[in-house]
Amino acid sequence: MNLVTIAWKSIRQRALASSLTALSVALGVTLMVTVLVMHGVIFKTFNQPATGYDLIVGAKGSSLQLVLNTIFHLGKPVENIPYLYYKDLKANPRIEAAIPLALGDTTQQGGFRIMGTIPEFFGVEYMPGKKYGVYKGGRYISKPFDAVIGASVARENNWDIGSTFKPVHGVDDGLGDAHVHDEEFTVVGVLGRTGTPNDKGVFVHLDGFYMIEGHEKPADEAAAKAAALAKMKGEAVPAATGHDESEHGDDGHGDDAHDDHGHGADAHSDEPHDAHAGHHHHNHGPIPDEQKEVTAVLIRTKSPIVTPQLQGFINDQPEAQAVSPIQQISMLFSTFIDNVQLMLLVLITMIILVSGVGIFVSIYNSMSDRKREIAIMRALGARRGSVFAIILAESILLCVGGGILGVLLGHGLVFAAAPYVEAKSGIVMNPWAFEWFELILIPALVVLASLVGMVPGMTAYRTDVAKALSN
């Protein structure tokens, strides 16, 4: 019988005390593994998608809010910027791609965020070397009422190509103000899983987004904003232009027409009707660019050298701000998340150390009861070193056994929490994620077990055989 087998039999003799001691180690390791894995997942989530674009342009306000809302679909939009500003930006020779995003609606089922964008959105890499792809039989948006959905949306809503939905106004809690638009979009493509927040996104054609009732900026507000900006820049105030509901007249948007959703040929193009025969779109037809707005513009520059120049140029203008998503996320981690993780790891390390002390107390207290057992072993020929090794093996078995159980429980906890976290925060968690730090957990526990088993081992080593047997 080897020393490890003898140590295991000793542990089994004190099954309840040994189990509780190992469980205390397991719970500490479980917490540590959970914190490490979740921090790793959050770090990857907040860094990988952000590297697909060099800049994000949006309204003046919180830079971090602009990044979180645009890239990670968290929180409310800062504000909108004029569509004409996006067109000017797109013509800038330093820009390779400018992708507009217009937010404001969610899906009625599941509360997924709806984003109006252009077909070029799917041609830009969402992270280096990786482009979007649609499942077989699908395609990207090309007509006003086309929609492409993320993999999580398809799974959770059980939607596929051909599914239809009506947007709900609002992006606050997924339910908005419960106002359901009349316009209906048709799913024409399902994106392959990307492991990014876009898996929970619904992408509709920007033209269709602007055709939804209420998505055009009122003509008077658009004119007032244009005048204010022109005055701020010292330019001539532009003449008021616009598209207003009052201009339609009874033929185009009369009450009768709204009741049965029939619209005059003068007010609407044929394409939407041809592409979505049978749908009841509340078509408002094309609206002037002056009344259009976008929530953000994703920018990829032609060279990293021009990125800071372009950012400075945009930030000097009154219309918008340009932020680097990588810089904002790095600041978020360095000022908040990393500190929280460090605090949690220190706390959990202390818990594991306390568990080690528990192992020490458990084994040390058992020594008085085991002196006769140890004396018999010595009398039968066991050497002092063997007795010391058996006590040390007990400590290591308890620590390592608890550690392995903790690693399994930690990953099990992440696996169980992944769907809930994804549903509540939009952060896609890989339940099989593994952190390199876990590799040193078990060796560290062996060192800890050796230290806490040293004193009880020395007590066993020094046991007086004659005195123990006489007692």
mmCIF file of C-alpha atoms in Angstrom, residues 261-400:
data_model
loop_
_atom_site.group_PDB
_atom_site.id
_atom_site.type_symbol
_atom_site.label_atom_id
_atom_site.label_comp_id
_atom_site.label_asym_id
_atom_site.label_seq_id
_atom_site.Cartn_x
_atom_site.Cartn_y
_atom_site.Cartn_z
ATOM 1 C CA HIS A 261 -53.349 51.589 -46.205
ATOM 2 C CA GLY A 262 -53.917 52.307 -49.834
ATOM 3 C CA HIS A 263 -51.745 55.123 -51.151
ATOM 4 C CA GLY A 264 -51.718 57.135 -54.272
ATOM 5 C CA ALA A 265 -49.218 56.404 -56.969
ATOM 6 C CA ASP A 266 -47.956 59.959 -56.788
ATOM 7 C CA ALA A 267 -46.870 59.599 -53.205
ATOM 8 C CA HIS A 268 -45.018 56.279 -53.333
ATOM 9 C CA SER A 269 -42.613 54.408 -55.508
ATOM 10 C CA ASP A 270 -43.654 51.072 -56.954
ATOM 11 C CA GLU A 271 -40.648 49.145 -55.680
ATOM 12 C CA PRO A 272 -41.711 48.666 -52.071
ATOM 13 C CA HIS A 273 -45.151 47.502 -53.117
ATOM 14 C CA ASP A 274 -43.742 45.113 -55.710
ATOM 15 C CA ALA A 275 -41.258 43.671 -53.297
ATOM 16 C CA HIS A 276 -43.718 43.285 -50.444
ATOM 17 C CA ALA A 277 -47.028 42.648 -52.049
ATOM 18 C CA GLY A 278 -49.694 42.189 -49.445
ATOM 19 C CA HIS A 279 -47.849 44.166 -46.743
ATOM 20 C CA HIS A 280 -49.527 47.164 -45.185
ATOM 21 C CA HIS A 281 -46.729 49.709 -45.212
ATOM 22 C CA HIS A 282 -47.507 53.170 -43.977
ATOM 23 C CA ASN A 283 -45.374 54.543 -46.782
ATOM 24 C CA HIS A 284 -44.404 58.151 -46.497
ATOM 25 C CA GLY A 285 -42.253 58.004 -49.577
ATOM 26 C CA PRO A 286 -38.826 59.623 -49.871
ATOM 27 C CA ILE A 287 -38.173 62.457 -47.474
ATOM 28 C CA PRO A 288 -35.700 65.318 -48.050
ATOM 29 C CA ASP A 289 -32.183 64.755 -46.801
ATOM 30 C CA GLU A 290 -32.569 67.838 -44.584
ATOM 31 C CA GLN A 291 -35.105 65.942 -42.487
ATOM 32 C CA LYS A 292 -33.032 62.760 -42.161
ATOM 33 C CA GLU A 293 -30.766 62.007 -39.226
ATOM 34 C CA VAL A 294 -28.335 59.255 -38.310
ATOM 35 C CA THR A 295 -27.394 58.178 -34.796
ATOM 36 C CA ALA A 296 -23.765 57.341 -35.531
ATOM 37 C CA VAL A 297 -21.321 56.795 -38.368
ATOM 38 C CA LEU A 298 -18.752 53.984 -38.291
ATOM 39 C CA ILE A 299 -15.533 55.167 -39.900
ATOM 40 C CA ARG A 300 -12.665 53.212 -41.393
ATOM 41 C CA THR A 301 -9.857 55.480 -42.538
ATOM 42 C CA LYS A 302 -7.543 54.855 -45.457
ATOM 43 C CA SER A 303 -4.486 54.884 -43.209
ATOM 44 C CA PRO A 304 -3.808 54.816 -39.443
ATOM 45 C CA ILE A 305 -1.733 57.950 -39.951
ATOM 46 C CA VAL A 306 -4.737 60.062 -40.933
ATOM 47 C CA THR A 307 -6.996 58.751 -38.128
ATOM 48 C CA PRO A 308 -5.893 61.249 -35.417
ATOM 49 C CA GLN A 309 -5.918 64.085 -37.968
ATOM 50 C CA LEU A 310 -9.468 63.245 -39.002
ATOM 51 C CA GLN A 311 -10.547 62.862 -35.372
ATOM 52 C CA GLY A 312 -9.148 66.282 -34.508
ATOM 53 C CA PHE A 313 -10.783 67.855 -37.556
ATOM 54 C CA ILE A 314 -14.223 66.447 -36.683
ATOM 55 C CA ASN A 315 -13.950 67.365 -33.001
ATOM 56 C CA ASP A 316 -13.146 70.949 -33.932
ATOM 57 C CA GLN A 317 -16.497 71.209 -35.721
ATOM 58 C CA PRO A 318 -19.737 71.986 -33.844
ATOM 59 C CA GLU A 319 -21.857 69.278 -35.478
ATOM 60 C CA ALA A 320 -20.357 66.094 -34.096
ATOM 61 C CA GLN A 321 -17.590 64.321 -32.198
ATOM 62 C CA ALA A 322 -15.276 61.505 -33.298
ATOM 63 C CA VAL A 323 -14.092 58.932 -30.774
ATOM 64 C CA SER A 324 -11.732 56.000 -31.001
ATOM 65 C CA PRO A 325 -13.558 52.888 -29.733
ATOM 66 C CA ILE A 326 -10.296 51.237 -28.683
ATOM 67 C CA GLN A 327 -9.261 54.241 -26.582
ATOM 68 C CA GLN A 328 -12.633 54.481 -24.886
ATOM 69 C CA ILE A 329 -12.720 50.785 -24.021
ATOM 70 C CA SER A 330 -9.139 50.887 -22.745
ATOM 71 C CA MET A 331 -10.060 53.800 -20.492
ATOM 72 C CA LEU A 332 -13.128 51.935 -19.252
ATOM 73 C CA PHE A 333 -11.007 48.919 -18.312
ATOM 74 C CA SER A 334 -8.108 50.852 -16.791
ATOM 75 C CA THR A 335 -10.290 53.125 -14.673
ATOM 76 C CA PHE A 336 -13.021 50.744 -13.591
ATOM 77 C CA ILE A 337 -13.207 47.110 -14.670
ATOM 78 C CA ASP A 338 -9.543 46.210 -14.007
ATOM 79 C CA ASN A 339 -9.710 47.743 -10.541
ATOM 80 C CA VAL A 340 -12.911 45.873 -9.738
ATOM 81 C CA GLN A 341 -11.364 42.632 -10.945
ATOM 82 C CA LEU A 342 -8.224 43.224 -8.852
ATOM 83 C CA MET A 343 -10.341 43.880 -5.774
ATOM 84 C CA LEU A 344 -12.357 40.700 -6.348
ATOM 85 C CA LEU A 345 -9.216 38.611 -6.916
ATOM 86 C CA VAL A 346 -7.647 39.893 -3.697
ATOM 87 C CA LEU A 347 -10.842 39.067 -1.818
ATOM 88 C CA ILE A 348 -11.063 35.592 -3.346
ATOM 89 C CA THR A 349 -7.376 34.913 -2.672
ATOM 90 C CA MET A 350 -8.030 35.709 0.973
ATOM 91 C CA ILE A 351 -10.959 33.269 0.937
ATOM 92 C CA ILE A 352 -8.707 30.530 -0.437
ATOM 93 C CA LEU A 353 -6.054 31.304 2.166
ATOM 94 C CA VAL A 354 -8.690 31.041 4.894
ATOM 95 C CA SER A 355 -9.687 27.692 3.391
ATOM 96 C CA GLY A 356 -6.025 26.651 3.657
ATOM 97 C CA VAL A 357 -6.031 27.616 7.314
ATOM 98 C CA GLY A 358 -9.151 25.466 7.674
ATOM 99 C CA ILE A 359 -7.255 22.491 6.256
ATOM 100 C CA PHE A 360 -4.419 23.162 8.677
ATOM 101 C CA VAL A 361 -6.799 23.319 11.658
ATOM 102 C CA SER A 362 -8.645 20.173 10.551
ATOM 103 C CA ILE A 363 -5.489 18.071 10.163
ATOM 104 C CA TYR A 364 -3.738 19.526 13.208
ATOM 105 C CA ASN A 365 -6.723 18.876 15.479
ATOM 106 C CA SER A 366 -6.888 15.291 14.258
ATOM 107 C CA MET A 367 -3.287 14.690 15.273
ATOM 108 C CA SER A 368 -4.120 14.193 18.968
ATOM 109 C CA ASP A 369 -6.590 11.463 18.013
ATOM 110 C CA ARG A 370 -4.144 9.860 15.625
ATOM 111 C CA LYS A 371 -1.064 9.657 17.834
ATOM 112 C CA ARG A 372 -1.765 6.022 18.720
ATOM 113 C CA GLU A 373 -2.400 5.217 15.024
ATOM 114 C CA ILE A 374 0.875 6.871 14.088
ATOM 115 C CA ALA A 375 2.723 5.064 16.884
ATOM 116 C CA ILE A 376 1.421 1.700 15.617
ATOM 117 C CA MET A 377 2.591 2.566 12.114
ATOM 118 C CA ARG A 378 6.015 3.423 13.465
ATOM 119 C CA ALA A 379 6.090 0.219 15.531
ATOM 120 C CA LEU A 380 5.294 -1.783 12.390
ATOM 121 C CA GLY A 381 8.306 -0.294 10.660
ATOM 122 C CA ALA A 382 7.121 2.985 9.128
ATOM 123 C CA ARG A 383 9.862 5.577 9.089
ATOM 124 C CA ARG A 384 9.420 9.127 10.358
ATOM 125 C CA GLY A 385 9.706 10.481 6.823
ATOM 126 C CA SER A 386 6.902 8.188 5.643
ATOM 127 C CA VAL A 387 4.572 9.394 8.398
ATOM 128 C CA PHE A 388 5.427 13.006 7.526
ATOM 129 C CA ALA A 389 4.724 12.307 3.849
ATOM 130 C CA ILE A 390 1.337 10.744 4.626
ATOM 131 C CA ILE A 391 0.168 13.853 6.507
ATOM 132 C CA LEU A 392 1.475 16.075 3.721
ATOM 133 C CA ALA A 393 -0.331 13.912 1.121
ATOM 134 C CA GLU A 394 -3.598 14.306 3.020
ATOM 135 C CA SER A 395 -3.292 18.084 2.893
ATOM 136 C CA ILE A 396 -2.450 18.045 -0.838
ATOM 137 C CA LEU A 397 -5.313 15.656 -1.674
ATOM 138 C CA LEU A 398 -7.827 17.869 0.137
ATOM 139 C CA CYS A 399 -6.547 21.052 -1.542
ATOM 140 C CA VAL A 400 -6.169 19.634 -5.048
#
